[in-house]
mmCIF file of N, CA and C and ligand atoms in Angstrom:
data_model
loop_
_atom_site.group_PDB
_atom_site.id
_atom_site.type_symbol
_atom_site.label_atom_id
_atom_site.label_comp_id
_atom_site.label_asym_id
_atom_site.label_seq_id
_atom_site.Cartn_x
_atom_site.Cartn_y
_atom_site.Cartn_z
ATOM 1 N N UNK A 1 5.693 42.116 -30.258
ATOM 2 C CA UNK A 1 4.308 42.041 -29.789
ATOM 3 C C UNK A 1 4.133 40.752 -28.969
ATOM 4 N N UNK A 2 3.639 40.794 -27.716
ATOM 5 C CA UNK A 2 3.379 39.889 -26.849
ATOM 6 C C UNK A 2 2.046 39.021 -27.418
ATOM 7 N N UNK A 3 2.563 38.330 -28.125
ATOM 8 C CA UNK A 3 1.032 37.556 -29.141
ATOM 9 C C UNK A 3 1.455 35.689 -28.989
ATOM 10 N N UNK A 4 0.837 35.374 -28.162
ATOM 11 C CA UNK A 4 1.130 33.889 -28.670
ATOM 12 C C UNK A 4 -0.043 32.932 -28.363
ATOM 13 N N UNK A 5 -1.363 33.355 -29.334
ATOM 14 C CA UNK A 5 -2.765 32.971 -29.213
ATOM 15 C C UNK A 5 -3.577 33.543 -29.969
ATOM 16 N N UNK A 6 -4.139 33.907 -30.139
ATOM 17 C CA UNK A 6 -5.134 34.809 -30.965
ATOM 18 C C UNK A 6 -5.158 36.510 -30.722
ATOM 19 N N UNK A 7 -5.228 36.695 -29.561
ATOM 20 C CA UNK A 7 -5.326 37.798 -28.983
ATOM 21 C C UNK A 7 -4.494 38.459 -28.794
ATOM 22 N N UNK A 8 -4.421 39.895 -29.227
ATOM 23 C CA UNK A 8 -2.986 40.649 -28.426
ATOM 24 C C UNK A 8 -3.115 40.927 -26.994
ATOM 25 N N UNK A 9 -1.823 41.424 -26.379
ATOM 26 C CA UNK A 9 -1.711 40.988 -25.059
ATOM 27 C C UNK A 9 -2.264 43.175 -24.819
ATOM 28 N N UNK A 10 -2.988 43.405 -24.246
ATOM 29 C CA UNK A 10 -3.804 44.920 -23.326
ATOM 30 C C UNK A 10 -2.436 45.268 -22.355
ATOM 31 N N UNK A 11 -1.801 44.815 -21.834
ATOM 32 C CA UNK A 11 -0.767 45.289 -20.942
ATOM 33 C C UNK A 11 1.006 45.316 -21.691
ATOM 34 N N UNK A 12 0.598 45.266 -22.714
ATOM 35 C CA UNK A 12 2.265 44.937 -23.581
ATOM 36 C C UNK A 12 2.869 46.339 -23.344
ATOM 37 N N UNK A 13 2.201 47.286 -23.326
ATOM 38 C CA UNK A 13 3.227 48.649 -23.186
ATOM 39 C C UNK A 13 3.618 48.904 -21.736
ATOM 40 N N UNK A 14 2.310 48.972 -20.763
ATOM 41 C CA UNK A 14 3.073 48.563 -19.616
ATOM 42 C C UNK A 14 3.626 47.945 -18.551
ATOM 43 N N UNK A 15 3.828 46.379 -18.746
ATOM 44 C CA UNK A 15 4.614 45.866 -18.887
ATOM 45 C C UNK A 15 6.190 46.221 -19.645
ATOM 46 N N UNK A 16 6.466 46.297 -20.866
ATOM 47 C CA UNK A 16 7.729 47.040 -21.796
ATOM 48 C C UNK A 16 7.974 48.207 -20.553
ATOM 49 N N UNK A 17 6.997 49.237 -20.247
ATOM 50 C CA UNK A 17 7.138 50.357 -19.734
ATOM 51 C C UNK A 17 8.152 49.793 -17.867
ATOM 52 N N UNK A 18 7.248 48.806 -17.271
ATOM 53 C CA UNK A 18 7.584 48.712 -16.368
ATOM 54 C C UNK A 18 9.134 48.177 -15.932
ATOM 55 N N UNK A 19 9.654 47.277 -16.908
ATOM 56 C CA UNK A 19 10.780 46.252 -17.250
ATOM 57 C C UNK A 19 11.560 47.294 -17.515
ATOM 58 N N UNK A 20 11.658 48.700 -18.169
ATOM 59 C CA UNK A 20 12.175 49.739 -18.693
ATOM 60 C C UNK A 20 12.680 50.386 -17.395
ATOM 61 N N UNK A 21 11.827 50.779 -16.550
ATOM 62 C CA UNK A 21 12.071 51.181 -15.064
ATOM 63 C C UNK A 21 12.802 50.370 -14.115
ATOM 64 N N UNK A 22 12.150 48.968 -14.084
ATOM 65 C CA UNK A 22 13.187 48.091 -13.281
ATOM 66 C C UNK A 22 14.682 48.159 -13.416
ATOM 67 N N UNK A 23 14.744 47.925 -14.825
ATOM 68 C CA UNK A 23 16.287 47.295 -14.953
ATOM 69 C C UNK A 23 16.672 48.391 -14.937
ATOM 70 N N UNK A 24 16.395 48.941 -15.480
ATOM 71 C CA UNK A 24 17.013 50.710 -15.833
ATOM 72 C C UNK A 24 17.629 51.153 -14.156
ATOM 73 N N UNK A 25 16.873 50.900 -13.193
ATOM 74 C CA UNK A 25 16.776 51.571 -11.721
ATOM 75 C C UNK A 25 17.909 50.704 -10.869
ATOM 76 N N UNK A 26 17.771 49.443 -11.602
ATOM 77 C CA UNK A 26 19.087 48.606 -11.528
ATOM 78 C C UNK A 26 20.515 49.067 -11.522
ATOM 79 N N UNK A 27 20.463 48.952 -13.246
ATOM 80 C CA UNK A 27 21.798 49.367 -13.590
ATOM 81 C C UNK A 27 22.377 50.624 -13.105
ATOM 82 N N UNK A 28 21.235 51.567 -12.626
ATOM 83 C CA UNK A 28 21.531 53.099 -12.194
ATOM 84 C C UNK A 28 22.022 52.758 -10.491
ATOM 85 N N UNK A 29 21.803 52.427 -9.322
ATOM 86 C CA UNK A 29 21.848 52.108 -8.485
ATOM 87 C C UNK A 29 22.932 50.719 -8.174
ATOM 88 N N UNK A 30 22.798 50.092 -8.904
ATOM 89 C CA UNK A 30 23.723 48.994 -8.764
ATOM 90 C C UNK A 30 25.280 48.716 -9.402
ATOM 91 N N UNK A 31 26.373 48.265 -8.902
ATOM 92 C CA UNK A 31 27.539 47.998 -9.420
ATOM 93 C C UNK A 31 27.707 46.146 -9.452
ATOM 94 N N UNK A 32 27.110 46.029 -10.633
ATOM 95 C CA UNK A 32 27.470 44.217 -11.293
ATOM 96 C C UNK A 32 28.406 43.217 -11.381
ATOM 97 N N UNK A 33 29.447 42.905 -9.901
ATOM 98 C CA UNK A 33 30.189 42.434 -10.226
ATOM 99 C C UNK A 33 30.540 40.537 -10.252
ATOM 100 N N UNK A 34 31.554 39.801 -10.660
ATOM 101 C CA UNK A 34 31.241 38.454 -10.524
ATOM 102 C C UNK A 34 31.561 38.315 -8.791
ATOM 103 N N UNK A 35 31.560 37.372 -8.208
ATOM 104 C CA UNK A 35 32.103 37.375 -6.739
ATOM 105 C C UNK A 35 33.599 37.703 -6.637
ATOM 106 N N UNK A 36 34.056 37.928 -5.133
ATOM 107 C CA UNK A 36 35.294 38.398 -4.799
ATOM 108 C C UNK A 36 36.045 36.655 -5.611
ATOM 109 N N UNK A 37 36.708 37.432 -5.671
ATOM 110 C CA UNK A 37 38.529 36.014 -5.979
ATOM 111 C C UNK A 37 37.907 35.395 -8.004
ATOM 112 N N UNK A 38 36.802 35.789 -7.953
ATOM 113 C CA UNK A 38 36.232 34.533 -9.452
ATOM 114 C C UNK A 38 36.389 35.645 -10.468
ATOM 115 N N UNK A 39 36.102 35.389 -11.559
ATOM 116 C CA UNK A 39 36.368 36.232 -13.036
ATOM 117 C C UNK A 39 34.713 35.972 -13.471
ATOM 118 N N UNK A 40 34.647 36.709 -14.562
ATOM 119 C CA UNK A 40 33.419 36.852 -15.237
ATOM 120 C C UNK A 40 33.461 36.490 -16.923
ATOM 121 N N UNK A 41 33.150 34.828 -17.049
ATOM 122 C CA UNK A 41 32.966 34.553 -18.472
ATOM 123 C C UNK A 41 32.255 35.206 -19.385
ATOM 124 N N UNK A 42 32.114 36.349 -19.834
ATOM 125 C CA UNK A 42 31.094 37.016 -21.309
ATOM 126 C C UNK A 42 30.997 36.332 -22.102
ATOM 127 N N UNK A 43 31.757 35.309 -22.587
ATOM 128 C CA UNK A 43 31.787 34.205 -23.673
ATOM 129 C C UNK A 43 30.853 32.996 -23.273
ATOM 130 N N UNK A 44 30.633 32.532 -21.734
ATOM 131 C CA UNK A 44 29.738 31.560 -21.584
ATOM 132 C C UNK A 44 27.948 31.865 -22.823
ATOM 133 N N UNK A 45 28.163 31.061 -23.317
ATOM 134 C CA UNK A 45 26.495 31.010 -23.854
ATOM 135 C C UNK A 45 25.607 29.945 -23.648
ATOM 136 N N UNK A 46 26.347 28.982 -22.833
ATOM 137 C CA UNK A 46 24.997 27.781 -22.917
ATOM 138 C C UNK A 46 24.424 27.908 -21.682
ATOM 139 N N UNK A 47 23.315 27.609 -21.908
ATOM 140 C CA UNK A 47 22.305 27.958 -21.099
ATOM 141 C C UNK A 47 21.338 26.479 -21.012
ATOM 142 N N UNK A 48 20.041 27.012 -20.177
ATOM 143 C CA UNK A 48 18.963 26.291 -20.108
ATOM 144 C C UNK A 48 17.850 26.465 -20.621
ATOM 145 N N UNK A 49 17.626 25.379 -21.517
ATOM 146 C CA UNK A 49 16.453 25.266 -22.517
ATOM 147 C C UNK A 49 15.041 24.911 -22.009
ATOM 148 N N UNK A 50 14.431 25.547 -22.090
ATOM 149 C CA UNK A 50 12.790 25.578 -21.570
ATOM 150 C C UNK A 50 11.815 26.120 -21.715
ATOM 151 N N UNK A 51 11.029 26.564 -21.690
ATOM 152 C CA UNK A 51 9.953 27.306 -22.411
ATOM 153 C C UNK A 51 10.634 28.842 -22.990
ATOM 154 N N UNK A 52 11.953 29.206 -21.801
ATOM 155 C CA UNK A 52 12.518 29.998 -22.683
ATOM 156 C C UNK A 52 13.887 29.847 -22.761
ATOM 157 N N UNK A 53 14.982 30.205 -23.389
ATOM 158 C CA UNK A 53 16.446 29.547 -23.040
ATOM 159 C C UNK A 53 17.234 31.317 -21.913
ATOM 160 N N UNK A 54 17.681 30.153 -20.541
ATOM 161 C CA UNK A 54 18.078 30.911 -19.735
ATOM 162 C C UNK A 54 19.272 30.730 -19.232
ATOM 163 N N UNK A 55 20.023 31.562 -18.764
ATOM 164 C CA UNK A 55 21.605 31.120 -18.199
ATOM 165 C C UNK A 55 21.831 30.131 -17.186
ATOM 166 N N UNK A 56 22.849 29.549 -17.049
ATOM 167 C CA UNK A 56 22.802 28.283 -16.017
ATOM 168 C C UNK A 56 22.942 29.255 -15.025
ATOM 169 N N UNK A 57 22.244 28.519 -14.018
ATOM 170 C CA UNK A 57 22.684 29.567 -12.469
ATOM 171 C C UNK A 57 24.375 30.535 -12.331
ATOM 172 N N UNK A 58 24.034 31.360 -11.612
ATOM 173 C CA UNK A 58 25.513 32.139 -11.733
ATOM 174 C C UNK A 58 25.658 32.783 -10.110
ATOM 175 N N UNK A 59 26.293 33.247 -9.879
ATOM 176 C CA UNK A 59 26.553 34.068 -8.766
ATOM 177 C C UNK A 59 26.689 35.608 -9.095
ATOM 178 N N UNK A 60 26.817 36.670 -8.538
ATOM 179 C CA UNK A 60 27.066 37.706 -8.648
ATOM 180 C C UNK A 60 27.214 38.739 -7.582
ATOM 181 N N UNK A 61 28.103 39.564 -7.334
ATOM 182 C CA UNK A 61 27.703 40.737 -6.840
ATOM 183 C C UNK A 61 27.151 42.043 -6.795
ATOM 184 N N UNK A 62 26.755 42.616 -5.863
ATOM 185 C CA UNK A 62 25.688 43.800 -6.634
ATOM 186 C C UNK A 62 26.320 44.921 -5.223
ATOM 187 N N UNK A 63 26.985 45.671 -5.849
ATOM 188 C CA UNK A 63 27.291 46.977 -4.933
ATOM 189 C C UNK A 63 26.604 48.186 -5.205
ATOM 190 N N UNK A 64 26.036 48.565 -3.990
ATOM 191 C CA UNK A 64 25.190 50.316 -4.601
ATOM 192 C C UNK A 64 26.349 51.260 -4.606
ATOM 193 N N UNK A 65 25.978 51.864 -6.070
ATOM 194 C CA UNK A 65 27.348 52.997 -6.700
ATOM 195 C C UNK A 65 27.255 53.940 -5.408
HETATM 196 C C1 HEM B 101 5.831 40.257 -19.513
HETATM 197 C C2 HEM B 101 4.553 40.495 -19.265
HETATM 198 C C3 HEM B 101 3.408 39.963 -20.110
HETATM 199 C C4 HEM B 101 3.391 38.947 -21.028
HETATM 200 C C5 HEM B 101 4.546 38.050 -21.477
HETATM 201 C C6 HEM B 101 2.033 38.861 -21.521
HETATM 202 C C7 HEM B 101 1.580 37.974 -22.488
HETATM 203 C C8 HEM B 101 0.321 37.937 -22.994
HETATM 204 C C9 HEM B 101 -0.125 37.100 -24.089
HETATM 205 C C10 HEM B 101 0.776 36.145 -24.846
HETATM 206 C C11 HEM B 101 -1.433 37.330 -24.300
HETATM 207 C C12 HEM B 101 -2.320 36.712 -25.385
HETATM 208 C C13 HEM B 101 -3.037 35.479 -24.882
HETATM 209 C C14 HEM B 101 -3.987 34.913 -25.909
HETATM 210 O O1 HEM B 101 -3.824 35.115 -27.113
HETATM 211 O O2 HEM B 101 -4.925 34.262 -25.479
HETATM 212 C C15 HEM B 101 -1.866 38.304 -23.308
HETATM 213 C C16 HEM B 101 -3.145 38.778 -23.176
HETATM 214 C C17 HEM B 101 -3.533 39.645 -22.197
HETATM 215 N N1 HEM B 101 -2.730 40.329 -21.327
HETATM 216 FE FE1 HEM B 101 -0.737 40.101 -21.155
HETATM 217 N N2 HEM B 101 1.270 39.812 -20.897
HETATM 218 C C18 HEM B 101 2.073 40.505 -20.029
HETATM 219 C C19 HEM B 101 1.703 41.550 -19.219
HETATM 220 C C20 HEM B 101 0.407 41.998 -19.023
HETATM 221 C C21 HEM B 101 0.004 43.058 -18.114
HETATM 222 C C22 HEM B 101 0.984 43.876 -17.236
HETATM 223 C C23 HEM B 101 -1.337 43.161 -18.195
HETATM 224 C C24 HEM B 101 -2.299 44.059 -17.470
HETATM 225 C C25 HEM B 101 -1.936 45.076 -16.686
HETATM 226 C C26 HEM B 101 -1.793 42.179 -19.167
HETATM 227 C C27 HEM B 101 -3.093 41.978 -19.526
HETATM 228 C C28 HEM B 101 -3.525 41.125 -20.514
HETATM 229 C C29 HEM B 101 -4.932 40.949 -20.885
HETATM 230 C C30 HEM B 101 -6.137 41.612 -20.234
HETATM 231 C C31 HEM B 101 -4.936 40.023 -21.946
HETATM 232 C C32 HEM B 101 -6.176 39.507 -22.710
HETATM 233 C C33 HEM B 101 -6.428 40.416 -23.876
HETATM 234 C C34 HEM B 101 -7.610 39.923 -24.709
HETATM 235 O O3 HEM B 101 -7.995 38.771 -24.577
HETATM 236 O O4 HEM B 101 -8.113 40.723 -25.495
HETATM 237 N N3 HEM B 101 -0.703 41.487 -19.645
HETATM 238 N N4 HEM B 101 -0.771 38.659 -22.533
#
């Protein structure tokens, strides 16, 4: 639940709903790879701490399937 105040949040489903479509339309359309010549750490976990904890910058490629 999107709650961090008193109030619940009126758009929490679509929002959820919309994020559901994005990525989803992503992963369907897109091929995720690291750049040409580099490898792809899965084991990296440290990240950047801030209001929320996020990955250090990265590179990537994105090929349509
Ligand atoms: C990731 C997206 C969103 C996050 C993280 C989020 C977060 C929140 C939070 C934490 C609150 C409660 C604030 C409080 O207690 O004062 C809130 C309230 C609210 N949100 Fe969202 N929200 C999101 C998306 C949306 C969307 C898409 C809409 C509308 C289409 C929306 C409309 C509202 C409204 C109108 C309130 C006030 C509800 C009230 O005071 O009764 N939110 N939101």
């Amino acid at each position: 639940m999107l709650t961090y105040g008193r109030r619940n949040c009126v758009g929490e489903s679509l929002a959820r709903m919309e994020l559901y479509l994005f990525i989803t339309a992503l992963v369907q359309r897109l091929q995720l790879l690291p750049p040409e010549g580099k490898t792809l750490n899965i084991n990296e976990i440290d990240g950047v701490l801030g209001l929320t904890h996020k990955p250090k910058p990265f590179e990537i490629r994105a090929i349509l399937r």
